[in-house]
Short mmCIF file of C-alpha atoms and ligand atoms in Angstrom, two decimals:
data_model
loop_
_atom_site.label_atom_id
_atom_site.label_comp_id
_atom_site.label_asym_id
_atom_site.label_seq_id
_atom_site.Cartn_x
_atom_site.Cartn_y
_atom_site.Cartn_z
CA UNK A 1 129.10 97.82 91.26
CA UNK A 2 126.21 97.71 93.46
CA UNK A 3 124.05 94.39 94.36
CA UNK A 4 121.04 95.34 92.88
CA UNK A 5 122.75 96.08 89.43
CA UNK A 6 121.46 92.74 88.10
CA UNK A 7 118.51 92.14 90.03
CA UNK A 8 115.23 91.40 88.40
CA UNK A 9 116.46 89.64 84.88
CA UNK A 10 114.20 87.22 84.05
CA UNK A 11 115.45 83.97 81.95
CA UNK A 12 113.44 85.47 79.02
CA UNK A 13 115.22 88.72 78.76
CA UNK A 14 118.53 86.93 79.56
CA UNK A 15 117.48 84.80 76.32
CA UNK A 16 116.50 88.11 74.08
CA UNK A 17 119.75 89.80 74.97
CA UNK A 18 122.19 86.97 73.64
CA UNK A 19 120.01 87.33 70.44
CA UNK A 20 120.88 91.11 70.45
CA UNK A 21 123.24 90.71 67.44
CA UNK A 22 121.39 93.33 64.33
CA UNK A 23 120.33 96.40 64.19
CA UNK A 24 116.53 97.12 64.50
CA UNK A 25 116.73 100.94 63.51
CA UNK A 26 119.48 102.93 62.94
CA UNK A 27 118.07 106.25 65.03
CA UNK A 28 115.59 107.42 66.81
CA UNK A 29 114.33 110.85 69.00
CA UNK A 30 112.68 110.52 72.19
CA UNK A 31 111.24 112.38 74.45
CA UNK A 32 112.87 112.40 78.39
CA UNK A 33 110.54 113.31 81.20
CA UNK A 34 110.64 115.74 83.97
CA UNK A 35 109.75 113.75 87.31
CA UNK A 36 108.92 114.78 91.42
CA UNK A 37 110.84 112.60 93.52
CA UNK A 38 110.21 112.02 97.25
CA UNK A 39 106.43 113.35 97.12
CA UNK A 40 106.91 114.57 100.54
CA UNK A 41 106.06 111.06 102.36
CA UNK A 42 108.78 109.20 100.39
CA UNK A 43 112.14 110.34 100.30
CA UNK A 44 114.04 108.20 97.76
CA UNK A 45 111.80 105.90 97.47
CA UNK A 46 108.50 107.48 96.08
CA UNK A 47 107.93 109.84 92.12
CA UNK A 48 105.94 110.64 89.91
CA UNK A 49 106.23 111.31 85.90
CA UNK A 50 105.36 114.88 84.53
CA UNK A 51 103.35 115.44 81.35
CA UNK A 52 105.09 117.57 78.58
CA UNK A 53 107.90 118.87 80.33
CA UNK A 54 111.24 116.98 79.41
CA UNK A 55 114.23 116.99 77.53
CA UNK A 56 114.90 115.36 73.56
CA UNK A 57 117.88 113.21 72.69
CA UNK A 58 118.30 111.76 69.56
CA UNK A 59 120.11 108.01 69.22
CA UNK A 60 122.20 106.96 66.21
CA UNK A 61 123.68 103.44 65.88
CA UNK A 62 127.56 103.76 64.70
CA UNK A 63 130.12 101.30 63.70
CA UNK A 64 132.36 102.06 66.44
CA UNK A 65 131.86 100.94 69.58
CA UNK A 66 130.65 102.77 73.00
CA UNK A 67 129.03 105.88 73.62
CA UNK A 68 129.78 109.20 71.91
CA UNK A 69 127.86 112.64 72.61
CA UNK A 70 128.12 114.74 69.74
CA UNK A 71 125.98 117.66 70.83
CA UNK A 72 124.66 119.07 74.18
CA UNK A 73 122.44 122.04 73.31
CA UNK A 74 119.92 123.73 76.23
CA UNK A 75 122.73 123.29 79.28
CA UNK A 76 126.65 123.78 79.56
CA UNK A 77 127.45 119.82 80.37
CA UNK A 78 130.07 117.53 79.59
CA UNK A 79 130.76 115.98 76.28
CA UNK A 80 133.04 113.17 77.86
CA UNK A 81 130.75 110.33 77.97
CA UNK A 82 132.93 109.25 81.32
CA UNK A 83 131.79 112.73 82.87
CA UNK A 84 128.18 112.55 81.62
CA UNK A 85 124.96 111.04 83.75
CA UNK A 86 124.19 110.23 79.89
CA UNK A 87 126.95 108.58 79.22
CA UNK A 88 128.18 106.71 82.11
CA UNK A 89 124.14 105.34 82.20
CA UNK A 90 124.71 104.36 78.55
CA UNK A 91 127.57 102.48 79.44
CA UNK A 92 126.56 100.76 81.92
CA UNK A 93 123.84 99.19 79.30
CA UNK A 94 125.88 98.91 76.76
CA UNK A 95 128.75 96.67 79.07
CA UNK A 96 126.11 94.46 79.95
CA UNK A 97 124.94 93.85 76.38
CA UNK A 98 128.33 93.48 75.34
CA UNK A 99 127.77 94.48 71.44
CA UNK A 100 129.99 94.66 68.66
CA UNK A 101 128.80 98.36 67.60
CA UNK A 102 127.67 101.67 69.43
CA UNK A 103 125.87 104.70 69.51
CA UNK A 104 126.15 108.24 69.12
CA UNK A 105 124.07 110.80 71.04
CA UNK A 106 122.89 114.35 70.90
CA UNK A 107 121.51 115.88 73.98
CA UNK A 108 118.51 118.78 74.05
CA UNK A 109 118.69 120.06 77.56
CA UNK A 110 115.10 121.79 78.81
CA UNK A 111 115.27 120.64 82.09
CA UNK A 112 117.73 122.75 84.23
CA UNK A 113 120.72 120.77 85.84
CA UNK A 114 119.59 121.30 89.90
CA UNK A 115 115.55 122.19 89.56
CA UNK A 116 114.49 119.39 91.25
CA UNK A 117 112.56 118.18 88.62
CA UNK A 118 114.53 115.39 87.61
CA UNK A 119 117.01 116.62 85.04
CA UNK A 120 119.99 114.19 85.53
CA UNK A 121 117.40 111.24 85.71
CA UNK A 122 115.56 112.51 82.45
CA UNK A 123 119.10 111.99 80.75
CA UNK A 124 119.84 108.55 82.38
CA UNK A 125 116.55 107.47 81.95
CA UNK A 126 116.37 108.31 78.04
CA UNK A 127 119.38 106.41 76.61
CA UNK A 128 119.03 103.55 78.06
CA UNK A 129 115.23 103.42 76.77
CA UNK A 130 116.44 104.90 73.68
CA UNK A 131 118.87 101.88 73.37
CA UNK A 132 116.70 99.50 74.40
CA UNK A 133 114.36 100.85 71.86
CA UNK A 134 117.02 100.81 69.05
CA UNK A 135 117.87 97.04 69.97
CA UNK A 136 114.09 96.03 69.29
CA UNK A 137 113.39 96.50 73.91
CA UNK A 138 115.48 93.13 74.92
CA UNK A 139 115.33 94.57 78.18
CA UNK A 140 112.07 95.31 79.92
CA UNK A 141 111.63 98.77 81.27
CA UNK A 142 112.24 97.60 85.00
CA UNK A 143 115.51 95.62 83.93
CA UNK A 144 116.28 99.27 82.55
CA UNK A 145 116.34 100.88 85.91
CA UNK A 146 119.56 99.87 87.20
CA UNK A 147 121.87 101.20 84.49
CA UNK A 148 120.11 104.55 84.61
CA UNK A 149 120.31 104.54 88.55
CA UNK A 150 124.55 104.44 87.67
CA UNK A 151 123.74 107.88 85.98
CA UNK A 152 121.86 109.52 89.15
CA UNK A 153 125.20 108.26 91.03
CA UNK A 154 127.37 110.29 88.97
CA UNK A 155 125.43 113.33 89.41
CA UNK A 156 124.36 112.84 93.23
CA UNK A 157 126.91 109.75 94.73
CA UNK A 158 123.94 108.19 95.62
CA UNK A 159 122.26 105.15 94.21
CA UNK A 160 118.43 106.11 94.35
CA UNK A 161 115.74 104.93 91.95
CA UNK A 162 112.96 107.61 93.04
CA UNK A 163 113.42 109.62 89.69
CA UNK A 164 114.36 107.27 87.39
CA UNK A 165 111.96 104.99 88.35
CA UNK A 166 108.82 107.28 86.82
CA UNK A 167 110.78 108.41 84.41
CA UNK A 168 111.33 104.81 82.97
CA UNK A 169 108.13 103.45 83.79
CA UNK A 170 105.41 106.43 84.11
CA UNK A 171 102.90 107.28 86.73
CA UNK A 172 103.69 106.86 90.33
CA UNK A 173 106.29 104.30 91.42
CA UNK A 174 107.20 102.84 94.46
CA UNK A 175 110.88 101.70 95.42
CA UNK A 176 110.33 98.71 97.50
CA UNK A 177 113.81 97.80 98.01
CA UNK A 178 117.22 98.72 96.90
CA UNK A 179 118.87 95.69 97.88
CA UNK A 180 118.03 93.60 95.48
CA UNK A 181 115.91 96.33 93.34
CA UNK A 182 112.13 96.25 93.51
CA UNK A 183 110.03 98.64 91.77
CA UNK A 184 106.58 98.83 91.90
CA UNK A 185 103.77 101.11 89.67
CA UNK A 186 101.32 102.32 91.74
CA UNK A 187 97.86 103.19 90.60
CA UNK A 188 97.62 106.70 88.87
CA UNK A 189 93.99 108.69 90.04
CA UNK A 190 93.06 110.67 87.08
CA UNK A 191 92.17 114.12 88.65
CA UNK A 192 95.62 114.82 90.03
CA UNK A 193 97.27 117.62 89.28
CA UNK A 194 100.70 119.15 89.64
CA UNK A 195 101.96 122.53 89.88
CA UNK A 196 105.30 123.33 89.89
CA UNK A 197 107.38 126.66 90.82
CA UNK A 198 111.37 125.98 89.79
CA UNK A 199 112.87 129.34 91.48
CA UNK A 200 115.41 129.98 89.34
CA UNK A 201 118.64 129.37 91.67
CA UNK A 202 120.47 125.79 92.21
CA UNK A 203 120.47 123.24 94.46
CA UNK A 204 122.93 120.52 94.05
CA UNK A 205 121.37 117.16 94.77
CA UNK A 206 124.73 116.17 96.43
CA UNK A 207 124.60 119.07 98.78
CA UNK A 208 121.09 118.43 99.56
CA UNK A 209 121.65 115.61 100.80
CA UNK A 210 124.71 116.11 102.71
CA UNK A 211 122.65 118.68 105.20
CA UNK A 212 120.54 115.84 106.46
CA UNK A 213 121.08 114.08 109.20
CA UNK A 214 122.25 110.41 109.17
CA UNK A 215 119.90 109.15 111.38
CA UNK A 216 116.54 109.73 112.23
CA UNK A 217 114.41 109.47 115.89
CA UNK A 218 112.00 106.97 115.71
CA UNK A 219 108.87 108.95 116.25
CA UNK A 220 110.18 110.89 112.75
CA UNK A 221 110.63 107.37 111.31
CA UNK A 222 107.24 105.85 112.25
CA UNK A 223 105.46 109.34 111.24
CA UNK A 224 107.49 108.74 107.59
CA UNK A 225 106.24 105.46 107.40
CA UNK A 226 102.80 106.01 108.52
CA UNK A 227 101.85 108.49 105.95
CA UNK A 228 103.93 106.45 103.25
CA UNK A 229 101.78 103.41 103.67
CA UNK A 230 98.53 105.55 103.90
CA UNK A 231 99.81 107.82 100.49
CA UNK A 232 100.28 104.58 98.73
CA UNK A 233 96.53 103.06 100.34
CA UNK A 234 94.94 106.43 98.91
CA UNK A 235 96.72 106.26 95.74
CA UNK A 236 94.72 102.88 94.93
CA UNK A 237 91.46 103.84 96.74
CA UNK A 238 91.48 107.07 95.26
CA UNK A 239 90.70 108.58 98.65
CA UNK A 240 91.78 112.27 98.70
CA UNK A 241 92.00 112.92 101.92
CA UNK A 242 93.59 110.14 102.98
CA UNK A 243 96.13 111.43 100.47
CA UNK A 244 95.99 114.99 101.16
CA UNK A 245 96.79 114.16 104.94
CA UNK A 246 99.80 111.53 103.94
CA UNK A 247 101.53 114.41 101.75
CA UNK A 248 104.14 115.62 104.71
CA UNK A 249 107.70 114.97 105.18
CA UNK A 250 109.21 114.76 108.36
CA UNK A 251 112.26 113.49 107.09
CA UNK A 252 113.55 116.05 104.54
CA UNK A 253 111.68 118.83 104.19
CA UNK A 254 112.48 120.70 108.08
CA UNK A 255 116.38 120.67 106.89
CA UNK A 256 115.65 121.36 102.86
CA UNK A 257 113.42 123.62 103.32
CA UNK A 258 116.29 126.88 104.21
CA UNK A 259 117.59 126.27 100.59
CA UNK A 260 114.54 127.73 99.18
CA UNK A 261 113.41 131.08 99.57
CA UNK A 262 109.63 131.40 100.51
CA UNK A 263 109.33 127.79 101.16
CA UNK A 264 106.97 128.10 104.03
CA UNK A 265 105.00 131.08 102.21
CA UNK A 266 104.32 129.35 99.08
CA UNK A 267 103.62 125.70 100.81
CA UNK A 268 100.51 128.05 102.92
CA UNK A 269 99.01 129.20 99.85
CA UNK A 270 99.27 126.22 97.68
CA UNK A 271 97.08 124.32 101.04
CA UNK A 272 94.68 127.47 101.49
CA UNK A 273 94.08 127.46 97.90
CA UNK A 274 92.58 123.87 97.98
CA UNK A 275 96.09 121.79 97.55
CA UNK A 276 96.16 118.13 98.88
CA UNK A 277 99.47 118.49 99.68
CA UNK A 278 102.64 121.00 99.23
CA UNK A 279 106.33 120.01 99.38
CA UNK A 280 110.21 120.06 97.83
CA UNK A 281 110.14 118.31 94.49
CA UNK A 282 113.10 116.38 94.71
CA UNK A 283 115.90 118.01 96.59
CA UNK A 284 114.70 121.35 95.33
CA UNK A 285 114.85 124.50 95.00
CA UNK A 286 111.58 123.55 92.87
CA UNK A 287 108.49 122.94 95.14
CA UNK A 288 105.45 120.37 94.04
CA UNK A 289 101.87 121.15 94.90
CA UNK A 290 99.46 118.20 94.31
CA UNK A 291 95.75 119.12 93.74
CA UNK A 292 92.64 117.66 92.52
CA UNK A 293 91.36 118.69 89.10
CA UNK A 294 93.12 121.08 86.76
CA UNK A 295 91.21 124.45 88.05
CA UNK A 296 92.39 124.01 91.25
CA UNK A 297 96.15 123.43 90.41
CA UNK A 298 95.80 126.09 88.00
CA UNK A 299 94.87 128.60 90.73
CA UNK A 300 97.11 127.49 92.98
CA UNK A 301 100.13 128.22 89.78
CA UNK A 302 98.54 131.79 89.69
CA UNK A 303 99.24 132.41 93.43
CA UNK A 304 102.34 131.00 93.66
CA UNK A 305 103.46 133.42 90.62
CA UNK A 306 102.02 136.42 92.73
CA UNK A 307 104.57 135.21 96.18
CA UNK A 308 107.65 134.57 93.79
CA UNK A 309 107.18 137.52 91.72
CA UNK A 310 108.06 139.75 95.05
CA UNK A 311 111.19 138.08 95.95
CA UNK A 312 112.72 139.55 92.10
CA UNK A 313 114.06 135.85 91.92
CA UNK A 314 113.04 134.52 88.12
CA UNK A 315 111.00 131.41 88.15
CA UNK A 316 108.83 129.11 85.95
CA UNK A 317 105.43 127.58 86.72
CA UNK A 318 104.19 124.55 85.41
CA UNK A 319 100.49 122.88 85.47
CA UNK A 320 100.80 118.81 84.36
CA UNK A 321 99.19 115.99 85.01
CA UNK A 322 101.02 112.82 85.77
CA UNK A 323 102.36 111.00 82.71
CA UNK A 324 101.47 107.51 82.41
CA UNK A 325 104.18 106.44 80.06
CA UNK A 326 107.85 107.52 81.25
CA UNK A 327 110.42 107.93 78.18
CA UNK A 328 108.75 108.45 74.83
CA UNK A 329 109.89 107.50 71.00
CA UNK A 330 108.87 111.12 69.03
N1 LIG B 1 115.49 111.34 96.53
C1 LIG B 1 116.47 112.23 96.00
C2 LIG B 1 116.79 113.25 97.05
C3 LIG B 1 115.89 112.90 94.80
O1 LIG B 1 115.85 113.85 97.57
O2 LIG B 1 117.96 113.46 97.36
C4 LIG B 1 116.83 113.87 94.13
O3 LIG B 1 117.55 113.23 93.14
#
């Protein structure tokens, strides 16, 4: 088990989670979030929260003990709650609150499994708010973070927080440190926009990362961190440019990049056609343009459409704006 697994309890939730011992509902639906990880300046340690697209899971309380998933519909994934980011995620919880009953779950897959868009950590993050949520939220959203980080390992082997993290919390979030865990919300400007193109081929997280290197030159690191800081400075100043001129990745994207056809096309377009910034969301294959105002990232959808629909690969587009709230009850 990690270090950070129990960072961040606070006496109070420490108290509330001894006095876990009834029921507060017996089941409830909620709705899981899409998320961008990495935003370009931030690999692993920088997201953002989608608006409206997401996955549903609905969370029964049952007599017996542990996790059961009774139904996956939406994506061919496992049922064995040892084999699911679901269900390893809800275990995790559930071992640390140490119940004497469980839960069953069903799982409504929209996300695809390797978009980029955050569909393991939509199913991590959403039962252990859904628990949490059952129990009457003994756990603060942050404390939540950690369990659903055990799901990402299972579908990545690595231990990062920068999907989960919006997912959980909503808006843009910040992983300060792993060791112990610190996440900070960063301050959400109203006019941004996302569009999204999810080519429809997959990239495996765990291959993703496997093609970059292990260490970087420190020119490439003090670029990374120089645009990081400033992102994060334009974020709360709500300066634009600043932002727009943050939003590259020096880090990732040069090695990524190959996995996705028209990578380089579409990130030209999305700039000439007024984008702040254009880069992988996550570890791909789908690709995150950020704009100001809804016209804008509209436009920049409708050219993107025109690029993709030449290569004869299939492919979705999404317009949202970032989601301030993370993991919904429905
Ligand atoms: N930060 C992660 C990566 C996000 O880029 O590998 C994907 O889960």
């Amino acid at each position: 088990m990690p270090e950070f697994f129990n960072s961040e309890f606070n006496s109070e939730s420490q108290l509330l989670r001894h006095s876990v011992t009834q029921k507060k509902m017996n089941q409830i639906k909620i709705f899981c979030p899409a998320t961008v990880a990495n935003l370009s300046c931030g690999f692993d340690v920088l997201g953002l929260c989608l608006e409206g697209i997401g996955d549903e899971m609905i969370i029964r309380k049952s007599e017996q003990k542990g996790l059961r998933i009774t139904k996956i519909t939406g994506a061919d994934l496992p049922l064995e709650t040892e084999k699911n980011v679901a269900g390893v995620a809800g275990m995790a919880l559930l071992n640390h609150l140490d119940l004497e009953f469980g839960f069953e779950i069903e799982i409504h897959k929209n996300i695809k499994a390797g978009s980029g868009i955050g569909s393991s950590s939509a199913s991590a993050a959403g039962i252990v708010v859904g628990i949490n949520e059952i129990l009457g939220n003994p756990l603060s959203r942050k404390e939540l973070i950690s369990f659903a980080m055990v799901g990402e390992f299972l579908a990545s082997g690595s231990y990062h927080a920068d999907n989960v993290a919006p997912a959980i919390l909503g808006g843009f979030t910040l992983v300060r440190g792993y060791d112990p865990l610190e996440v900070i919300k960063i301050n959400s400007p109203k006019d941004i926009y996302l569009t999204i193109i999810h080519p429809h081929i997959e990239v495996k997280t765990s291959e993703a990362r496997t093609i970059l290197p292990k260490e970087i030159p420190l020119k490439t690191a003090i670029t990374q961190w120089g645009n990081l800081g400033g992102f994060i400075s334009g974020l709360y100043t709500e300066d634009y440019g600043l932002m727009s001129r943050c939003l590259q990745d020096v880090v990732a994207e040069p090695y990524r990049k190959n996995l996705i056809p028209e990578f380089d096309t579409i990130k030209i377009i999305a700039l000439e056609n007024g984008a702040l910034g254009c880069g992988i969301s996550g570890s791909g294959p789908s690709i995150f343009a950020m704009s100001k105002g809804k016209d804008t990232a509209e436009n920049v959808g409708n050219q993107m459409k025109q690029i993709y629909t030449k290569t004869g690969i299939g492919f979705d587009v999404y317009v949202s704006k970032v989601c301030d709230m993370g993991v919904k009850v429905v």
